[in-house]
């Protein structure tokens, strides 16, 4: 049994450090990327307070052969399955290869509302050899839930996972 019990009073940097340690332990030596993403989605849900969605979109292929994001393992309500590059917060992170920290999703042009409860969002690309292979997406029902500490912490997690998903 895996029993991770993050202290509710941890500061964000320490919270993400412990999350990365747990992710390292859970994914070490496991070659199945889907299993690793599933466990890390569960860890994000346990470690990061005030979320209504936590999970992955993987880089995949659309019907016309072009690249698009495809839903991966997550915790939360059912979500849109395919997101074209450049659309919504996830599509922006994937096409630019850059973290998107959105304090108010209603003010983000083209935001895709998978859960009407979402108010703020943090999306970090997972880069392997300079290519975006997936994004990690966190949604919160709290406006401005995420800050730079969350962004840097999630980027460290993304770097750790680059060769494991
Ligand atoms: N809001 C995202 C879509 C994914 S869901 O939040 C799970 C976006 O705008 O890309």
PDB file of C-alpha atoms and ligand atoms in Angstrom:
ATOM      1  CA  UNK A   1       0.000   0.000   0.000  1.00  0.00           C
ATOM      2  CA  UNK A   2       1.226   3.491  -0.845  1.00  0.00           C
ATOM      3  CA  UNK A   3       0.323   5.981   1.846  1.00  0.00           C
ATOM      4  CA  UNK A   4       1.437   9.536   1.120  1.00  0.00           C
ATOM      5  CA  UNK A   5       0.178  12.011   3.694  1.00  0.00           C
ATOM      6  CA  UNK A   6       1.317  15.548   2.862  1.00  0.00           C
ATOM      7  CA  UNK A   7       1.194  18.003   5.764  1.00  0.00           C
ATOM      8  CA  UNK A   8      -1.580  20.553   4.972  1.00  0.00           C
ATOM      9  CA  UNK A   9       0.653  23.418   6.189  1.00  0.00           C
ATOM     10  CA  UNK A  10       3.593  22.758   3.847  1.00  0.00           C
ATOM     11  CA  UNK A  11       4.830  25.744   1.885  1.00  0.00           C
ATOM     12  CA  UNK A  12       4.485  25.240  -1.881  1.00  0.00           C
ATOM     13  CA  UNK A  13       8.199  24.620  -2.570  1.00  0.00           C
ATOM     14  CA  UNK A  14       8.392  21.887   0.065  1.00  0.00           C
ATOM     15  CA  UNK A  15       5.042  20.460  -1.045  1.00  0.00           C
ATOM     16  CA  UNK A  16       6.296  20.034  -4.625  1.00  0.00           C
ATOM     17  CA  UNK A  17       9.639  18.678  -3.384  1.00  0.00           C
ATOM     18  CA  UNK A  18       7.819  15.931  -1.505  1.00  0.00           C
ATOM     19  CA  UNK A  19       5.503  15.363  -4.458  1.00  0.00           C
ATOM     20  CA  UNK A  20       8.508  14.939  -6.767  1.00  0.00           C
ATOM     21  CA  UNK A  21      10.114  12.505  -4.307  1.00  0.00           C
ATOM     22  CA  UNK A  22       6.901  10.450  -4.238  1.00  0.00           C
ATOM     23  CA  UNK A  23       6.636  10.563  -8.055  1.00  0.00           C
ATOM     24  CA  UNK A  24      10.285   9.516  -8.385  1.00  0.00           C
ATOM     25  CA  UNK A  25       9.689   6.549  -6.060  1.00  0.00           C
ATOM     26  CA  UNK A  26       6.443   5.472  -7.765  1.00  0.00           C
ATOM     27  CA  UNK A  27       7.678   5.706 -11.361  1.00  0.00           C
ATOM     28  CA  UNK A  28      11.254   4.519 -10.877  1.00  0.00           C
ATOM     29  CA  UNK A  29      11.901   1.394 -12.945  1.00  0.00           C
ATOM     30  CA  UNK A  30       8.374   1.357 -14.435  1.00  0.00           C
ATOM     31  CA  UNK A  31       8.377   1.589 -18.233  1.00  0.00           C
ATOM     32  CA  UNK A  32       4.601   1.905 -18.761  1.00  0.00           C
ATOM     33  CA  UNK A  33       3.915   5.597 -19.299  1.00  0.00           C
ATOM     34  CA  UNK A  34       0.145   5.289 -18.823  1.00  0.00           C
ATOM     35  CA  UNK A  35       0.625   3.639 -15.422  1.00  0.00           C
ATOM     36  CA  UNK A  36       3.101   6.345 -14.431  1.00  0.00           C
ATOM     37  CA  UNK A  37       0.786   9.181 -15.516  1.00  0.00           C
ATOM     38  CA  UNK A  38      -2.123   7.545 -13.648  1.00  0.00           C
ATOM     39  CA  UNK A  39      -0.152   7.347 -10.413  1.00  0.00           C
ATOM     40  CA  UNK A  40       1.195  10.887 -10.769  1.00  0.00           C
ATOM     41  CA  UNK A  41      -2.340  12.238 -11.390  1.00  0.00           C
ATOM     42  CA  UNK A  42      -3.372  10.562  -8.126  1.00  0.00           C
ATOM     43  CA  UNK A  43      -0.337  12.067  -6.345  1.00  0.00           C
ATOM     44  CA  UNK A  44      -1.155  15.567  -7.635  1.00  0.00           C
ATOM     45  CA  UNK A  45      -4.684  15.150  -6.296  1.00  0.00           C
ATOM     46  CA  UNK A  46      -3.326  14.175  -2.864  1.00  0.00           C
ATOM     47  CA  UNK A  47      -0.533  16.743  -2.621  1.00  0.00           C
ATOM     48  CA  UNK A  48      -1.985  19.904  -4.184  1.00  0.00           C
ATOM     49  CA  UNK A  49      -4.945  21.435  -2.301  1.00  0.00           C
ATOM     50  CA  UNK A  50      -8.012  23.043  -3.899  1.00  0.00           C
ATOM     51  CA  UNK A  51      -8.067  21.208  -7.228  1.00  0.00           C
ATOM     52  CA  UNK A  52     -11.063  20.071  -9.226  1.00  0.00           C
ATOM     53  CA  UNK A  53      -8.997  18.447 -12.003  1.00  0.00           C
ATOM     54  CA  UNK A  54      -5.438  17.112 -12.243  1.00  0.00           C
ATOM     55  CA  UNK A  55      -4.017  15.119 -15.105  1.00  0.00           C
ATOM     56  CA  UNK A  56      -2.338  14.746 -18.458  1.00  0.00           C
ATOM     57  CA  UNK A  57      -2.912  15.399 -22.129  1.00  0.00           C
ATOM     58  CA  UNK A  58      -0.511  13.526 -24.420  1.00  0.00           C
ATOM     59  CA  UNK A  59       0.714  14.650 -27.821  1.00  0.00           C
ATOM     60  CA  UNK A  60      -1.161  12.509 -30.333  1.00  0.00           C
ATOM     61  CA  UNK A  61      -2.471  12.503 -33.885  1.00  0.00           C
ATOM     62  CA  UNK A  62      -5.755  13.822 -35.262  1.00  0.00           C
ATOM     63  CA  UNK A  63      -7.830  12.265 -38.077  1.00  0.00           C
ATOM     64  CA  UNK A  64      -5.895  14.290 -40.668  1.00  0.00           C
ATOM     65  CA  UNK A  65      -2.530  13.190 -39.283  1.00  0.00           C
ATOM     66  CA  UNK A  66      -1.721  16.514 -37.644  1.00  0.00           C
ATOM     67  CA  UNK A  67      -0.560  16.712 -34.033  1.00  0.00           C
ATOM     68  CA  UNK A  68      -3.107  17.386 -31.309  1.00  0.00           C
ATOM     69  CA  UNK A  69      -3.474  16.785 -27.586  1.00  0.00           C
ATOM     70  CA  UNK A  70      -5.299  13.647 -26.472  1.00  0.00           C
ATOM     71  CA  UNK A  71      -6.706  13.105 -22.986  1.00  0.00           C
ATOM     72  CA  UNK A  72      -4.524  11.000 -20.694  1.00  0.00           C
ATOM     73  CA  UNK A  73      -4.843   9.769 -17.108  1.00  0.00           C
ATOM     74  CA  UNK A  74      -6.488  12.241 -14.724  1.00  0.00           C
ATOM     75  CA  UNK A  75      -8.508  12.735 -11.544  1.00  0.00           C
ATOM     76  CA  UNK A  76     -11.646  14.866 -11.805  1.00  0.00           C
ATOM     77  CA  UNK A  77     -14.737  15.126 -13.968  1.00  0.00           C
ATOM     78  CA  UNK A  78     -14.784  13.664 -17.487  1.00  0.00           C
ATOM     79  CA  UNK A  79     -12.964  16.051 -19.838  1.00  0.00           C
ATOM     80  CA  UNK A  80     -12.757  16.936 -23.522  1.00  0.00           C
ATOM     81  CA  UNK A  81     -10.800  14.226 -25.307  1.00  0.00           C
ATOM     82  CA  UNK A  82      -8.957  16.099 -28.062  1.00  0.00           C
ATOM     83  CA  UNK A  83      -7.534  19.633 -28.035  1.00  0.00           C
ATOM     84  CA  UNK A  84      -6.027  21.161 -31.191  1.00  0.00           C
ATOM     85  CA  UNK A  85      -2.602  22.782 -30.717  1.00  0.00           C
ATOM     86  CA  UNK A  86      -2.959  26.478 -29.989  1.00  0.00           C
ATOM     87  CA  UNK A  87      -6.468  26.143 -28.564  1.00  0.00           C
ATOM     88  CA  UNK A  88      -7.306  26.689 -24.912  1.00  0.00           C
ATOM     89  CA  UNK A  89      -4.777  26.798 -22.109  1.00  0.00           C
ATOM     90  CA  UNK A  90      -3.473  23.287 -22.776  1.00  0.00           C
ATOM     91  CA  UNK A  91      -3.153  23.896 -26.523  1.00  0.00           C
ATOM     92  CA  UNK A  92      -1.228  27.127 -25.825  1.00  0.00           C
ATOM     93  CA  UNK A  93       1.200  25.325 -23.483  1.00  0.00           C
ATOM     94  CA  UNK A  94       1.729  22.592 -26.076  1.00  0.00           C
ATOM     95  CA  UNK A  95       2.210  24.864 -29.084  1.00  0.00           C
ATOM     96  CA  UNK A  96       4.476  27.364 -27.283  1.00  0.00           C
ATOM     97  CA  UNK A  97       6.267  24.779 -25.123  1.00  0.00           C
ATOM     98  CA  UNK A  98       5.761  27.171 -22.212  1.00  0.00           C
ATOM     99  CA  UNK A  99       4.020  27.104 -18.840  1.00  0.00           C
ATOM    100  CA  UNK A 100       0.608  28.807 -18.761  1.00  0.00           C
ATOM    101  CA  UNK A 101      -0.388  30.304 -15.402  1.00  0.00           C
ATOM    102  CA  UNK A 102      -3.966  31.555 -15.673  1.00  0.00           C
ATOM    103  CA  UNK A 103      -5.428  33.437 -12.709  1.00  0.00           C
ATOM    104  CA  UNK A 104      -8.875  33.806 -14.289  1.00  0.00           C
ATOM    105  CA  UNK A 105      -9.839  31.243 -16.914  1.00  0.00           C
ATOM    106  CA  UNK A 106     -12.761  33.411 -18.061  1.00  0.00           C
ATOM    107  CA  UNK A 107     -10.276  36.071 -19.148  1.00  0.00           C
ATOM    108  CA  UNK A 108      -8.157  33.602 -21.188  1.00  0.00           C
ATOM    109  CA  UNK A 109      -9.090  33.779 -24.878  1.00  0.00           C
ATOM    110  CA  UNK A 110     -10.283  30.377 -26.083  1.00  0.00           C
ATOM    111  CA  UNK A 111     -10.278  28.718 -22.671  1.00  0.00           C
ATOM    112  CA  UNK A 112     -11.950  25.304 -22.950  1.00  0.00           C
ATOM    113  CA  UNK A 113     -14.364  24.769 -20.052  1.00  0.00           C
ATOM    114  CA  UNK A 114     -14.364  21.051 -19.246  1.00  0.00           C
ATOM    115  CA  UNK A 115     -15.743  21.687 -15.752  1.00  0.00           C
ATOM    116  CA  UNK A 116     -17.805  24.838 -15.197  1.00  0.00           C
ATOM    117  CA  UNK A 117     -16.443  25.003 -11.640  1.00  0.00           C
ATOM    118  CA  UNK A 118     -12.890  25.806 -12.840  1.00  0.00           C
ATOM    119  CA  UNK A 119     -11.740  29.365 -12.120  1.00  0.00           C
ATOM    120  CA  UNK A 120      -7.937  29.193 -12.440  1.00  0.00           C
ATOM    121  CA  UNK A 121      -5.539  26.859 -14.220  1.00  0.00           C
ATOM    122  CA  UNK A 122      -1.858  25.893 -14.464  1.00  0.00           C
ATOM    123  CA  UNK A 123      -0.552  23.947 -17.470  1.00  0.00           C
ATOM    124  CA  UNK A 124       3.073  22.853 -17.835  1.00  0.00           C
ATOM    125  CA  UNK A 125       4.534  21.179 -20.937  1.00  0.00           C
ATOM    126  CA  UNK A 126       6.510  17.946 -20.594  1.00  0.00           C
ATOM    127  CA  UNK A 127       9.528  18.279 -22.900  1.00  0.00           C
ATOM    128  CA  UNK A 128      11.647  15.367 -24.135  1.00  0.00           C
ATOM    129  CA  UNK A 129      14.709  16.328 -26.180  1.00  0.00           C
ATOM    130  CA  UNK A 130      13.119  19.729 -26.747  1.00  0.00           C
ATOM    131  CA  UNK A 131       9.799  18.308 -28.036  1.00  0.00           C
ATOM    132  CA  UNK A 132       6.485  18.602 -26.188  1.00  0.00           C
ATOM    133  CA  UNK A 133       5.280  15.046 -25.503  1.00  0.00           C
ATOM    134  CA  UNK A 134       2.490  15.905 -23.046  1.00  0.00           C
ATOM    135  CA  UNK A 135       1.146  18.616 -20.764  1.00  0.00           C
ATOM    136  CA  UNK A 136       0.262  18.462 -17.074  1.00  0.00           C
ATOM    137  CA  UNK A 137      -2.959  20.348 -16.334  1.00  0.00           C
ATOM    138  CA  UNK A 138      -4.190  21.510 -12.911  1.00  0.00           C
ATOM    139  CA  UNK A 139      -7.591  23.218 -12.500  1.00  0.00           C
ATOM    140  CA  UNK A 140      -8.949  24.896  -9.377  1.00  0.00           C
ATOM    141  CA  UNK A 141     -12.376  26.232  -8.429  1.00  0.00           C
ATOM    142  CA  UNK A 142     -10.526  29.079  -6.597  1.00  0.00           C
ATOM    143  CA  UNK A 143      -9.655  32.198  -8.608  1.00  0.00           C
ATOM    144  CA  UNK A 144      -5.872  32.833  -8.745  1.00  0.00           C
ATOM    145  CA  UNK A 145      -5.176  29.537  -6.961  1.00  0.00           C
ATOM    146  CA  UNK A 146      -1.763  29.076  -8.616  1.00  0.00           C
ATOM    147  CA  UNK A 147       1.404  31.169  -8.309  1.00  0.00           C
ATOM    148  CA  UNK A 148       5.022  31.059  -9.472  1.00  0.00           C
ATOM    149  CA  UNK A 149       5.927  28.524  -6.756  1.00  0.00           C
ATOM    150  CA  UNK A 150       3.284  26.149  -8.149  1.00  0.00           C
ATOM    151  CA  UNK A 151       4.587  26.733 -11.671  1.00  0.00           C
ATOM    152  CA  UNK A 152       8.239  26.035 -10.739  1.00  0.00           C
ATOM    153  CA  UNK A 153       7.235  22.976  -8.699  1.00  0.00           C
ATOM    154  CA  UNK A 154       5.125  21.523 -11.505  1.00  0.00           C
ATOM    155  CA  UNK A 155       7.937  22.204 -14.008  1.00  0.00           C
ATOM    156  CA  UNK A 156      10.291  20.115 -11.829  1.00  0.00           C
ATOM    157  CA  UNK A 157       7.747  17.304 -11.855  1.00  0.00           C
ATOM    158  CA  UNK A 158       7.459  17.581 -15.654  1.00  0.00           C
ATOM    159  CA  UNK A 159      11.261  17.331 -16.011  1.00  0.00           C
ATOM    160  CA  UNK A 160      11.313  14.240 -13.800  1.00  0.00           C
ATOM    161  CA  UNK A 161       8.608  12.580 -15.919  1.00  0.00           C
ATOM    162  CA  UNK A 162      10.025  13.381 -19.346  1.00  0.00           C
ATOM    163  CA  UNK A 163      11.534   9.920 -19.838  1.00  0.00           C
ATOM    164  CA  UNK A 164       8.900   8.053 -17.821  1.00  0.00           C
ATOM    165  CA  UNK A 165       5.651   8.747 -19.674  1.00  0.00           C
TER     166      UNK A 165
HETATM  167  N1  LIG B   1      -9.274  24.078 -19.640  1.00  0.00           N
HETATM  168  C1  LIG B   1      -8.389  23.369 -20.526  1.00  0.00           C
HETATM  169  C2  LIG B   1      -9.027  22.131 -21.082  1.00  0.00           C
HETATM  170  C3  LIG B   1      -8.746  20.911 -20.294  1.00  0.00           C
HETATM  171  S1  LIG B   1      -9.677  20.787 -18.927  1.00  0.00           S
HETATM  172  O1  LIG B   1      -9.467  21.923 -18.046  1.00  0.00           O
HETATM  173  C4  LIG B   1      -9.426  19.374 -18.130  1.00  0.00           C
HETATM  174  C5  LIG B   1      -7.954  24.270 -21.651  1.00  0.00           C
HETATM  175  O2  LIG B   1      -8.453  25.387 -21.804  1.00  0.00           O
HETATM  176  O3  LIG B   1      -7.084  23.852 -22.418  1.00  0.00           O
END
